[in-house]
Structures are given as structure tokens and as C-alpha cells.
Short mmCIF file of C-alpha atoms in Angstrom, two decimals:
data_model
loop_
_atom_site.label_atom_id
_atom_site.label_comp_id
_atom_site.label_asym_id
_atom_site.label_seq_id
_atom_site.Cartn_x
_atom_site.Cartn_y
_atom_site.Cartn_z
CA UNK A 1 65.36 119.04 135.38
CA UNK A 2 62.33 121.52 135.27
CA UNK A 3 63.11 125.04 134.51
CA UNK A 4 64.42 127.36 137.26
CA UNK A 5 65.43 124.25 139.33
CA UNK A 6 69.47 124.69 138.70
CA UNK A 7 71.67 123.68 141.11
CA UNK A 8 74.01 126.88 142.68
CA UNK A 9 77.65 125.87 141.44
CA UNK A 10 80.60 125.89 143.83
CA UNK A 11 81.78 128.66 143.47
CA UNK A 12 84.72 129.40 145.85
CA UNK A 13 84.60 125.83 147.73
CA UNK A 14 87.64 123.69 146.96
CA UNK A 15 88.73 120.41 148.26
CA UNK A 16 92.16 119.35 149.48
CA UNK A 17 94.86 117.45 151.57
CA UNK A 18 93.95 114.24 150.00
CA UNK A 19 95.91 111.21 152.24
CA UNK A 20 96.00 107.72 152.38
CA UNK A 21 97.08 105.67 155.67
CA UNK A 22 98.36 102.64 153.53
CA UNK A 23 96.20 99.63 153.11
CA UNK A 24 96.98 96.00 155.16
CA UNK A 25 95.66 92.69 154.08
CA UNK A 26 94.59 91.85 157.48
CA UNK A 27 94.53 93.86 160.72
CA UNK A 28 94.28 93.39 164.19
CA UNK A 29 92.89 96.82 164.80
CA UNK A 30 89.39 98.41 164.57
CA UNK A 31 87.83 100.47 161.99
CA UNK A 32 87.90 102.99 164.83
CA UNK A 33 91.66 103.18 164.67
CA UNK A 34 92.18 103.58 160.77
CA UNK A 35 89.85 106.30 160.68
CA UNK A 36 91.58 108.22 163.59
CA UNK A 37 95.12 107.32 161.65
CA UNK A 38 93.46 109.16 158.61
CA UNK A 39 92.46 112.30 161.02
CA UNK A 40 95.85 112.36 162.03
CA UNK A 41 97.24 112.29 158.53
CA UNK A 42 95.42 115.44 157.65
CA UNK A 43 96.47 117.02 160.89
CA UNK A 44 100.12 116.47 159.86
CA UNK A 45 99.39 117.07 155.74
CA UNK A 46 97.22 120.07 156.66
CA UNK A 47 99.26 121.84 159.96
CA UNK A 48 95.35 122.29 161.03
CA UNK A 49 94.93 121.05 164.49
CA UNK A 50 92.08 118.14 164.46
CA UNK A 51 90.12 120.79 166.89
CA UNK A 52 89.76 123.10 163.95
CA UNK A 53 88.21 120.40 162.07
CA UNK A 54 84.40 121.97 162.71
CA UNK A 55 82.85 119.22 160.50
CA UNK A 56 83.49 115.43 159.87
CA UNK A 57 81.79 113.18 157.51
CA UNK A 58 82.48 109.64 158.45
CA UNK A 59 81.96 106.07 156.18
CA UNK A 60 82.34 103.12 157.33
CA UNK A 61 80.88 99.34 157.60
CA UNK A 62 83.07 98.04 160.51
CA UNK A 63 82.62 100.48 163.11
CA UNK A 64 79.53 99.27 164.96
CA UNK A 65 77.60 99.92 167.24
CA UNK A 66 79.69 103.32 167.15
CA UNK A 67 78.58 106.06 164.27
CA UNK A 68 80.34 109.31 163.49
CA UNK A 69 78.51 110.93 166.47
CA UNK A 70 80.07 108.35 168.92
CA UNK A 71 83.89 109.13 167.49
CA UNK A 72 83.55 112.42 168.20
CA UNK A 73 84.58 111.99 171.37
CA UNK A 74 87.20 109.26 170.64
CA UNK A 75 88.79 111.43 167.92
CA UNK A 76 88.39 114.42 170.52
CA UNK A 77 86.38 116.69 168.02
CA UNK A 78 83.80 119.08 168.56
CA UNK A 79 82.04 119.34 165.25
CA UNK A 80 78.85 122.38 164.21
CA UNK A 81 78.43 120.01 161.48
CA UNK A 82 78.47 115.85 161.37
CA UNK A 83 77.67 113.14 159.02
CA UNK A 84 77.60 110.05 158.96
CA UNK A 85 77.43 108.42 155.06
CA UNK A 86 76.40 104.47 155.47
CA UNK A 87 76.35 104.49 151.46
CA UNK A 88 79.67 102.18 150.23
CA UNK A 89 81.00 103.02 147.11
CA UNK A 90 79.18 106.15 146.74
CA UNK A 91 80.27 107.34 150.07
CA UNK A 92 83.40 109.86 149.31
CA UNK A 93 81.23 111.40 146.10
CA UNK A 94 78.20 112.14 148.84
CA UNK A 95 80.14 113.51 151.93
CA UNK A 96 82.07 115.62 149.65
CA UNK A 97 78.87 117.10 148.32
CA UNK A 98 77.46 117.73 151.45
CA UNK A 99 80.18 118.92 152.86
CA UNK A 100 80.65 121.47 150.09
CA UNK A 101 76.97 122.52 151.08
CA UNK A 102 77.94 122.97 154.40
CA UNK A 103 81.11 124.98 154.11
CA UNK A 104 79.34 127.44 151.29
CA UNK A 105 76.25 127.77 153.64
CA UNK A 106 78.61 128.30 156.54
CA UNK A 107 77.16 126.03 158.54
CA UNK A 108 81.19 125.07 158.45
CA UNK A 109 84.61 126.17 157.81
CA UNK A 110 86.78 122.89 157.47
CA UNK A 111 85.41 119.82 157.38
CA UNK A 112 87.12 116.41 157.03
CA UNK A 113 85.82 113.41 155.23
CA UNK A 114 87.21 109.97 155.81
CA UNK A 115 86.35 106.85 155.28
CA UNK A 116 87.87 103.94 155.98
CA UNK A 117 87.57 100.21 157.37
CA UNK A 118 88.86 97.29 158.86
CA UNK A 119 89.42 93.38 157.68
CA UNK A 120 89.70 90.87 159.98
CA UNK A 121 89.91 87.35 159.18
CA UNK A 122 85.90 86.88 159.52
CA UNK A 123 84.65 90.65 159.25
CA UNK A 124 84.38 90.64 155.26
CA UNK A 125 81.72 87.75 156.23
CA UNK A 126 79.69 89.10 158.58
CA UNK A 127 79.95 92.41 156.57
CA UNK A 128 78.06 90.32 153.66
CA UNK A 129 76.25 88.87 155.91
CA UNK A 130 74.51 91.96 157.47
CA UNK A 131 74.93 94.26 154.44
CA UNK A 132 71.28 94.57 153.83
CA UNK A 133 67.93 93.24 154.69
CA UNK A 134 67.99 92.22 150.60
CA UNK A 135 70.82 90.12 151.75
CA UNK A 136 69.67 88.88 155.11
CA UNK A 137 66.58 87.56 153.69
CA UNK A 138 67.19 86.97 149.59
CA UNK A 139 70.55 86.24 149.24
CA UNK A 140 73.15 85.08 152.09
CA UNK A 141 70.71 81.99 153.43
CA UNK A 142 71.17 80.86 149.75
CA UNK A 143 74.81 80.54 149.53
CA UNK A 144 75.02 83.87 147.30
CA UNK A 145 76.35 86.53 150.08
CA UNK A 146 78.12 89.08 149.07
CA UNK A 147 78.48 90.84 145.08
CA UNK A 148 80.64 88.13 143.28
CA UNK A 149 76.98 86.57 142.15
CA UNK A 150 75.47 89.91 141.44
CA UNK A 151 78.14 90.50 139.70
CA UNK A 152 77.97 87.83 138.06
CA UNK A 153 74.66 88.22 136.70
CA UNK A 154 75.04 91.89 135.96
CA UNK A 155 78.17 91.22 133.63
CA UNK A 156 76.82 88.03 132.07
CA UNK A 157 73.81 90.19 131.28
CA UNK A 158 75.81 93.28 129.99
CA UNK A 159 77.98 90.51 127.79
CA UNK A 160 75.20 89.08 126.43
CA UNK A 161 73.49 92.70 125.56
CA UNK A 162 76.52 94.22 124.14
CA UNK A 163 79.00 91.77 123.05
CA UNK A 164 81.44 92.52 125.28
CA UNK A 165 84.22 89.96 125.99
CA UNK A 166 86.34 88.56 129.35
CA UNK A 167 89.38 89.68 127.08
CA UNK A 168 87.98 93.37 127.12
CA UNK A 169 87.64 93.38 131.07
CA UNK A 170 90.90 92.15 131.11
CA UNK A 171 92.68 94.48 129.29
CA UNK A 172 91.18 96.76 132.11
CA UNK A 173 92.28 94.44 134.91
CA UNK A 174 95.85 94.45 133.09
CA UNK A 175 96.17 97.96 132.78
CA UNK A 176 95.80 98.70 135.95
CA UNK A 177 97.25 96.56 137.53
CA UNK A 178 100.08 98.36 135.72
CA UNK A 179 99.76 101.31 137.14
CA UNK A 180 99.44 99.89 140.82
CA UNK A 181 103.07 98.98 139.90
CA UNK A 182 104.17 102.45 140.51
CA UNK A 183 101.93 103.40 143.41
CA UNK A 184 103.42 102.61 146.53
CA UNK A 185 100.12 102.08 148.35
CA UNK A 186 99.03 99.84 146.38
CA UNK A 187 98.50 95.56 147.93
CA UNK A 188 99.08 93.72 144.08
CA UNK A 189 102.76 94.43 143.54
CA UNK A 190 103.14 91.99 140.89
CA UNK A 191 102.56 92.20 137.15
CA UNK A 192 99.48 90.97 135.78
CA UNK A 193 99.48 89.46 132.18
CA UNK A 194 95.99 89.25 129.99
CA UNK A 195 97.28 85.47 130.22
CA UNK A 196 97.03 84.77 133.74
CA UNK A 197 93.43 86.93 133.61
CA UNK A 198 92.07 84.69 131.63
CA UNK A 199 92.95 81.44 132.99
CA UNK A 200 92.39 82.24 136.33
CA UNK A 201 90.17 80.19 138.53
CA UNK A 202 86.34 81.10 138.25
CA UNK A 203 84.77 82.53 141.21
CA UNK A 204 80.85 83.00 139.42
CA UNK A 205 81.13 82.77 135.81
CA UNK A 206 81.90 85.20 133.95
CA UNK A 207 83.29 86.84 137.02
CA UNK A 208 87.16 85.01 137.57
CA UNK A 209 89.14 85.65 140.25
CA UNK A 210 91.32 88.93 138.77
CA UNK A 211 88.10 90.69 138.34
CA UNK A 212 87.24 90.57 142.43
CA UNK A 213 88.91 93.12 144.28
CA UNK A 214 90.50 92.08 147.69
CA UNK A 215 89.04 93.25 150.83
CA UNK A 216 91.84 94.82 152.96
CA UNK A 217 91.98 97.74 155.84
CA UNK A 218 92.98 101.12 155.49
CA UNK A 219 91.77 104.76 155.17
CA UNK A 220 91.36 107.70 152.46
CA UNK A 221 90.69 110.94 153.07
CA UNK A 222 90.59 114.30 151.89
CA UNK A 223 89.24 118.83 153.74
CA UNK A 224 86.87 120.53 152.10
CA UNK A 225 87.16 124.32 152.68
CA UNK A 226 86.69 127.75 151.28
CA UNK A 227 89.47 128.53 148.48
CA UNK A 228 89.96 131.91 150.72
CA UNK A 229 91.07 129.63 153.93
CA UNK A 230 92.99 127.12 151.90
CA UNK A 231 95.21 129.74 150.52
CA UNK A 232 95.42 131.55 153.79
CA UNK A 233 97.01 127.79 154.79
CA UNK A 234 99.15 127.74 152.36
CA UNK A 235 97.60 124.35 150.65
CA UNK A 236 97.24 122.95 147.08
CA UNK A 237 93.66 122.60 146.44
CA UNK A 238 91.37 121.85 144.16
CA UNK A 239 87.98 123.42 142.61
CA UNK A 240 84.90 121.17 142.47
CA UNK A 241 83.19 121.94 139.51
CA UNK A 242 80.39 119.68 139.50
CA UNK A 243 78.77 117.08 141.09
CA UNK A 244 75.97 114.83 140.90
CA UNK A 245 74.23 111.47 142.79
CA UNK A 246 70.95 109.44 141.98
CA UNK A 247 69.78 106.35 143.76
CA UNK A 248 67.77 103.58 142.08
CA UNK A 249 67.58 105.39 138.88
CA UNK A 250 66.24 102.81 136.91
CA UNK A 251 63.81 100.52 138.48
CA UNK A 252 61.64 99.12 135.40
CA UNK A 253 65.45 97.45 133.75
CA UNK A 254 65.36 93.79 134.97
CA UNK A 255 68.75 93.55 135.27
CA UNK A 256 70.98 96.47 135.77
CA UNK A 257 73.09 97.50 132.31
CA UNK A 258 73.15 101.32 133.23
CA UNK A 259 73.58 103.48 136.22
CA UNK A 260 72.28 106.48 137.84
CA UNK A 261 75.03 108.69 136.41
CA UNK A 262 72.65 108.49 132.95
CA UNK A 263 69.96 110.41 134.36
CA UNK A 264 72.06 113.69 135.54
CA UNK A 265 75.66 113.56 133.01
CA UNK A 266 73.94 116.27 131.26
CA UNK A 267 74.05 118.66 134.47
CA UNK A 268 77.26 117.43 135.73
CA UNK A 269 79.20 118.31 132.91
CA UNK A 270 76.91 121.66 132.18
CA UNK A 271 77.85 122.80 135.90
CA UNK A 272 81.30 122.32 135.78
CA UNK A 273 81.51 123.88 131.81
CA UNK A 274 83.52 120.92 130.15
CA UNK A 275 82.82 118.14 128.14
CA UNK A 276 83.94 114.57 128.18
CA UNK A 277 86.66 114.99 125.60
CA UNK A 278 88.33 117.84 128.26
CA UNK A 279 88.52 115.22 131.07
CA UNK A 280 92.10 114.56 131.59
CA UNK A 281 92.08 111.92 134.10
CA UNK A 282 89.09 109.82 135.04
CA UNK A 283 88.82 107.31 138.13
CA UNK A 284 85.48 105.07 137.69
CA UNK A 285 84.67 102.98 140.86
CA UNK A 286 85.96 99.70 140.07
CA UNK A 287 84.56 96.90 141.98
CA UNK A 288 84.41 94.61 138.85
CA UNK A 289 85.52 96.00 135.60
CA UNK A 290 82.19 95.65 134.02
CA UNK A 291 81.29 98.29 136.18
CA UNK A 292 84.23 100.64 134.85
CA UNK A 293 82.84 99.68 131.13
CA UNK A 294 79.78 100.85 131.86
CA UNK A 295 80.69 104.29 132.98
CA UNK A 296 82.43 104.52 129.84
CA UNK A 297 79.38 104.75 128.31
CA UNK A 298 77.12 106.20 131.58
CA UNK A 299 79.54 108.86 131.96
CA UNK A 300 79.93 110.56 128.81
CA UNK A 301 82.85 109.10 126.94
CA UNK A 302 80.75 107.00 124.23
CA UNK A 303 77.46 105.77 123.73
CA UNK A 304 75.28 103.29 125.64
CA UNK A 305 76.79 99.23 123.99
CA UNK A 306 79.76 101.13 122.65
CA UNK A 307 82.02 100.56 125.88
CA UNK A 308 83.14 97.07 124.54
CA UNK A 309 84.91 98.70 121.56
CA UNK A 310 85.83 101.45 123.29
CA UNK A 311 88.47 99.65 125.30
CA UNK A 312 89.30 97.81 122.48
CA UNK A 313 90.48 101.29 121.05
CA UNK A 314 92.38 102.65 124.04
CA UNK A 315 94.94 102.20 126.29
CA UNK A 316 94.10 102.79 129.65
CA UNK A 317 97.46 103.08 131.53
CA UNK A 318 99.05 106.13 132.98
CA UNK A 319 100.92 107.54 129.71
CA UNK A 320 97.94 105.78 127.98
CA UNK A 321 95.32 107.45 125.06
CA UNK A 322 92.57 107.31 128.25
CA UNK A 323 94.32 107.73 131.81
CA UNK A 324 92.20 105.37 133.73
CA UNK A 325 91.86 104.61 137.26
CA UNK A 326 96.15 106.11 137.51
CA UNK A 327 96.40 104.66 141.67
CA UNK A 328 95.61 100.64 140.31
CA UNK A 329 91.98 101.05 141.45
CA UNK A 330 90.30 99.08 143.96
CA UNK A 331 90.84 96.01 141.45
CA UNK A 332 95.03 96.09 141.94
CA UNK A 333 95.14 98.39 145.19
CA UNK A 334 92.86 96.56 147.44
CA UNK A 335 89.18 97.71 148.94
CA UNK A 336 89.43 99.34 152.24
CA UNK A 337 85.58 98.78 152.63
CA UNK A 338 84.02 102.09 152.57
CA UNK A 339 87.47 103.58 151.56
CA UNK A 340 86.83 102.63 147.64
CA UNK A 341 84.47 105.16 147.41
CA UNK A 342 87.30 108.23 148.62
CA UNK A 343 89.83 106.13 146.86
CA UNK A 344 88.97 107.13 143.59
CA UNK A 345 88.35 111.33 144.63
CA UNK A 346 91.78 110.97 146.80
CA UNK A 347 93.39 110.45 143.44
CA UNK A 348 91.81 112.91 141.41
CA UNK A 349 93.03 115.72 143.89
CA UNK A 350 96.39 114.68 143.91
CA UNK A 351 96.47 114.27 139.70
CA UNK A 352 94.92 117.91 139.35
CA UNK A 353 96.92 119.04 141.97
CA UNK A 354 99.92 117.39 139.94
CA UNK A 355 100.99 115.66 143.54
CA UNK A 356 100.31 112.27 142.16
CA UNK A 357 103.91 111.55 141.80
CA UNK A 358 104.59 108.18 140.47
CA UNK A 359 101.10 108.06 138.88
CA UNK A 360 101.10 111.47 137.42
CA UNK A 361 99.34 111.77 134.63
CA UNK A 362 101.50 114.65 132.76
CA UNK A 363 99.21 118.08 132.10
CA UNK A 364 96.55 116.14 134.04
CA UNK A 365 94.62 119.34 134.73
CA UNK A 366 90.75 118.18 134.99
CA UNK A 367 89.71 115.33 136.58
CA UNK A 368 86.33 112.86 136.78
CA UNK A 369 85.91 110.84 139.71
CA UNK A 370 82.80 108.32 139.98
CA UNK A 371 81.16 106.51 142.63
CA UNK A 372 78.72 103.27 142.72
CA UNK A 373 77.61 100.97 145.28
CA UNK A 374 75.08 99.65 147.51
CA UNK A 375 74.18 96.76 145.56
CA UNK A 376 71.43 94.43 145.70
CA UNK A 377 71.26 91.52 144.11
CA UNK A 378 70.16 92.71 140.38
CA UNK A 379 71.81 96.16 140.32
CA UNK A 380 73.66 98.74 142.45
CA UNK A 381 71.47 101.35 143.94
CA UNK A 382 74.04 104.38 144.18
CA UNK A 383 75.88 106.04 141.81
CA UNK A 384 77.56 109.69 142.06
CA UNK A 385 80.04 111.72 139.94
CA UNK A 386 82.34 114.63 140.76
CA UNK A 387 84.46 116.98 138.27
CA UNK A 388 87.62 118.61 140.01
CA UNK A 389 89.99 120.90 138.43
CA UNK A 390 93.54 121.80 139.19
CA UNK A 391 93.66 125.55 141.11
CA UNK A 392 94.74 127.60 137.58
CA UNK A 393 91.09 127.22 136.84
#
């Protein structure tokens, strides 16, 4: 960053009221109606009437042809401020910045963000179908749609570059599925053994079938405010320290083996005045556990081919040495679409908030929650970070 280009900090903005309207398999009803199930959530969470919501930041895949302006009206709000964040798994990390924008330029006072989708029996196709041009044209007419094959390539790639093993993604996989066990919102409910990882069927070697999350429908959401209102209201909240996004940070790597996050960790944790050994909790967007392995490295916590033996040296489960993904992750708590990128944030809040309950971290105080998406076939072009602290701070 050239000099006298820093960012203004937060200062005084907080987020809070994280909910989650609990995730279904399959569903009969539209995008349209999870999202207004996770306005209504806040509404009761919050005691704020949806009418004092004066901004909204919407993601979603599944709710064409409407966009956020269009739901105004269905959702009965009457927003001074509106977004609409068509960005995947980066989605929660970017409306939250915004929206933090927003409410410190007071362009707003309260402003929801929610994101969430639907899964019918044939919308996860068409949704891979029409994801992107890239996909329309380079990748679905080949047989290829959708990210198990880019996957695919990108772990086989990172395997191959770093020595990193199936057994070390599963150990991941395992571990969280563990601590899905205790969230009640979570889809797996059964125990997963590094066993039954590794002889699972293959779906597009390396990826197997335990390293696919399962496309489901349901919501997340979360207000961002002014620390002044939310104690005025009586809520928990939490400060936002930092944050950071970058999109197709590294276009000269043929395959991807790095993310965005690389180019900016330096700010995020400057900004928020921690390091990565004061992170108590950290949720890393999980859409394949390579990806989680890489932000290992990407986000601070070791050095760039040094993620492989960093798992090998932790355990990631709630009481854990490294607190890791504490709601199950998208991996063992299913991927609401657009949802997986709030899921991750919705969790933070409630660890540094310490109203996690079963998945409480103990003295969880500061939190790290990632985002990552939008992928084309060779890489993902998205990738955000935000740094949340507990209101002692």
C-alpha cells in the first residue's frame, strides 16, 4: 500500500444479532422465503421492527429475476441504503464491509445482511449451469459443471507442490465433522471416522466424496450498527477490527495454490492491532478442505507449503490446540448457497460474543473469519477476511 493510503479503522461500528433459520436438504420454497425467514429472525433476536432496518445487503444465487431492490417491497422495507452482493463465498465478508462504510458515513443506521438460498431437486444444476459465462462456455458443455473438477485440479496441484496428503484433509473433514456433532443446525449428524474419509467413493480424484459439501437451503444473517445504538438496544455486539477483500490477486500462477488474502494479511492484522498467534477462534471458508489448508498458510498462521504439517501438528476441534471452523463448517453443516459465505462471520459473532453455546470455544475472545469464492475453473477469484472481537475490547 503506498504511503498515506491507510484505510480509516472502525472505530465505533460493531456487528451483531447473528441468526441462523436452520438449514433443509431440500425445499419446496423459494430463496425469496428463506431470506424473509432470516429478516424475521433478526426482528425477533433484535426487538427492531424490520421498518427500522434502513439498509439491507442481500446474497443470493436462487432468487432470480428478483434482486435486493425487488424484495424490498416483498420484505416491506424502505431502505436509504441497498446492496445487492452476487459474490458467493465472499459475500457475508463484502456486505459486512460495506455496510460498516455505510453506517460510519451515515448514509445508515442499521442495516441487515442476509444471505441465504434455496435447493430444489434441479436448482444446484442449473445454478452450475449458469454460474458464469467461464462455465457456460468452458466448462458445463464439457461434462465439468460445477467446482468438484476445479477442485480437483487445484488440490491435486497444491498436493503435488507441497506434499500434502488425503489423510491431512481428512483429519480436517474429521474434526469437524466433530464439532457439527454439537451444533444443532448442523445437516451431518453422524460421526465421521478418518476411515470412512478415506475410502469413500471418488467424486474427481483427489477430491472424494467427504471433501464436497452438500448443497442444502437455509439462511445466515447478522445488523451492523453503531456501538452507541447497539447498547442503547440492549444487544451483545461485536467490534470489527479489520477487514480486507482482493479479487483475482494472482493472475500470472497457472494454477491457483494461494489466495487473495496474501496480498493484504499485512493490513488486516495491522488494522485490527493483533497478530495471528492472538486469534482465538478462526472460521476459514470451507468448500473443500484444501481450501481451509491454504488459509492456514494465506492467512497468517504459518508459512506458504507449511499448511500440510501444520495440521499434522494440531487439533482442530472445539477444545482443540487450533479452534477451527467450531459450527462443522460448510463441509459437516451443509451449504446454503450464498449462506457459506455469512456462515462462517455468523459464528465468529456468536464465539466472541461467548453465545456460541454448544460450540463455545472457552475464553474465545478474538475471532478470524475468511471468505473465498467465485471460482473459475483454475482458481477462485474472491477472497476476503474479517477480525471481530468480543465487546471488552
Amino acid at each position: 500500500m503506498a504511503a498515506g493510503t491507510a484505510r480509516k479503522s472502525y472505530d465505533g461500528i460493531v456487528a451483531a444479532v447473528p441468526v441462523t433459520v436452520p438449514y433443509e436438504r431440500f425445499s419446496i420454497h423459494p430463496a425469496q422465503w428463506w431470506l424473509g425467514r432470516a429478516l424475521r429472525a433478526l426482528v425477533d433476536a433484535s426487538g427492531i421492527s424490520h421498518r427500522d432496518f434502513d439498509g439491507f445487503a442481500m446474497a443470493s444465487f436462487s432468487t432470480a429475476p428478483d434482486t435486493a431492490i425487488g424484495l424490498t417491497q416483498h420484505f416491506g422495507l424502505s431502505p436509504r441504503w441497498l446492496d445487492h452482493v452476487p459474490m458467493g463465498g465472499v459475500a457475508g465478508v463484502i456486505s459486512l464491509r460495506r455496510a460498516a462504510r455505510a453506517v460510519q458515513a451515515g448514509d445508515a443506521d442499521i442495516v441487515a445482511c442476509v444471505g441465504g438460498d434455496t435447493n430444489h431437486v434441479d436448482s444446484f444444476r442449473k445454478t452450475q449451469a449458469n454460474f458464469s459465462r467461464f462455465a457456460q462456455d468452458a466448462s458445463y458443455p464439457y461434462g465439468a459443471g460445477g467446482a468438484n473438477a476445479s477442485f480437483a485440479l487445484i488440490a491435486r496441484n497444491y498436493m503435488n507442490c507441497f506434499g500434502a496428503r488425503r489423510e491431512d484433509f481428512g483429519k480436517l473433514c474429521v474434526a469437524q465433522r466433530e464439532n457439527a456433532l454439537k451444533n444443532p443446525n448442523a445437516l451431518m449428524k453422524k460421526p465421521l471416522t478418518l476411515d470412512q474419509y478415506m475410502t469413500a467413493r471418488a467424486i474427481a480424484d483427489p477430491i472424494h466424496l467427504f471433501d464436497c459439501v452438500m448443497p442444502c437451503a437455509g439462511a445466515e444473517a447478522f445488523l451492523v450498527m453503531r456501538e452507541e445504538t447497539a447498547k442503547s438496544l440492549g444487544l451483545a455486539y461485536a467490534h470489527i477490527l479489520s477487514t480486507i477483500e482482493r479479487h483475482h490477486a494472482f493472475a500470472d500462477d497457472d494454477v491457483q495454490y494461494r489466495g487473495g488474502w496474501v496480498r493484504d494479511i499485512e493490513e488486516l492484522y495491522a488494522m485490527a492491532g493483533v497478530t495471528p498467534d492472538m486469534i482465538d477462534v478462526l472460521q476459514t471458508y470451507d468448500d473443500y478442505p484444501v481450501i481451509s489448508m491454504m488459509q492456514f498458510e494465506d492467512l497468517g498462521f504459518c508459512r506458504k507449503g507449511e499448511g500440510p504439517d501444520f495440521v499434522r501438528s494440531h487439533t482442530f476441534e472445539i477444545e482443540g490446540s487450533f479452534p477451527h471452523n467450531t459450527s462443522g463448517g460448510q463441509l459437516s453443516v451443509g451449504q446454503a448457497g450464498a449462506a457459506g459465505g455469512h456462515l462462517g462471520i455468523v459464528e465468529a459473532l456468536r464465539q466472541v460474543m461467548g453465545t456460541a453455546g454448544p460450540t463455545q470455544v472457552i475464553g474465545a475472545h478474538i475471532g478470524l473469519a475468511s471468505g473465498f469464492g467465485m471460482i473459475n475453473y483454475d482458481r477462485g477469484l474472491a477472497s476476503g477476511a474479517v477480525i471481530l472481537a468480543g465487546s471488552k475490547t
